[in-house]
Amino acid sequence: MYGHKYNKFKTFDQEVIHIFTDYEWKGNVRELQNTIERLVLTVQAQHIDLGHLPENLTKAIFSS
């Protein structure tokens, strides 16, 4: 979706995908979409891993 929109094609680490599925998205799917879009646009690397995630997301996952 965002790859075609911005002509930036990224892959996501399996750990990141697990975090996306385990996280309680309070803003529903729109918050998830915004997070993915922001990662696609701001991460210079081709592969998005745990270190690229926003701090608030990783804190919420690892503190539970």
C-alpha positions as MATLAB code, in Angstrom:
seq = 'MYGHKYNKFKTFDQEVIHIFTDYEWKGNVRELQNTIERLVLTVQAQHIDLGHLPENLTKAIFSS';
ca = [
       0.000    0.000    0.000;
       2.528    2.638    1.127;
       5.239    1.122   -1.020;
       3.309    2.014   -4.130;
       2.105    5.354   -2.788;
       5.615    6.591   -1.917;
       7.669    4.271   -4.138;
       9.470    2.979   -1.030;
       9.367   -0.755   -0.510;
      10.266   -2.006    2.961;
      10.291   -5.325    4.744;
       9.381   -5.807    8.391;
      11.182   -7.995   10.890;
       9.096  -10.834   12.291;
       9.451   -9.346   15.810;
       7.937   -6.084   14.568;
       4.991   -7.935   13.076;
       4.448   -9.741   16.384;
       4.486   -6.421   18.233;
       1.974   -4.986   15.773;
      -0.370   -7.911   16.406;
       0.095   -7.971   20.192;
      -0.187   -4.233   20.807;
      -3.554   -2.839   21.904;
      -4.173   -0.154   19.285;
      -6.248    2.409   21.146;
      -6.722    4.422   17.972;
      -7.873    1.256   16.226;
      -6.569    0.403   12.783;
      -5.932    4.060   11.876;
      -3.208    4.299   14.525;
      -1.556    1.168   13.124;
      -1.751    2.549    9.587;
      -0.206    5.855   10.669;
       2.618    4.037   12.460;
       3.422    1.914    9.415;
       3.270    4.911    7.090;
       5.594    6.914    9.352;
       8.072    4.014    9.476;
       8.037    3.621    5.692;
       8.710    7.334    5.227;
      11.291    7.932    7.963;
      13.374    4.742    8.145;
      16.266    4.897    5.697;
      16.970    1.155    5.876;
      15.217   -1.326    3.597;
      14.382   -3.614    6.527;
      12.419   -2.246    9.509;
      13.394   -3.897   12.780;
      12.695   -3.500   16.478;
      15.124   -0.588   16.807;
      13.092    1.496   14.372;
       9.847    1.353   16.343;
       8.672    4.415   18.285;
       9.655    4.369   21.950;
       6.074    4.544   23.196;
       5.238    1.356   21.298;
       8.203   -0.644   22.556;
       7.740    0.604   26.134;
       4.105   -0.511   26.116;
       5.008   -3.974   24.838;
       8.005   -4.629   27.080;
       6.502   -3.204   30.234;
       3.464   -5.513   30.146;
];
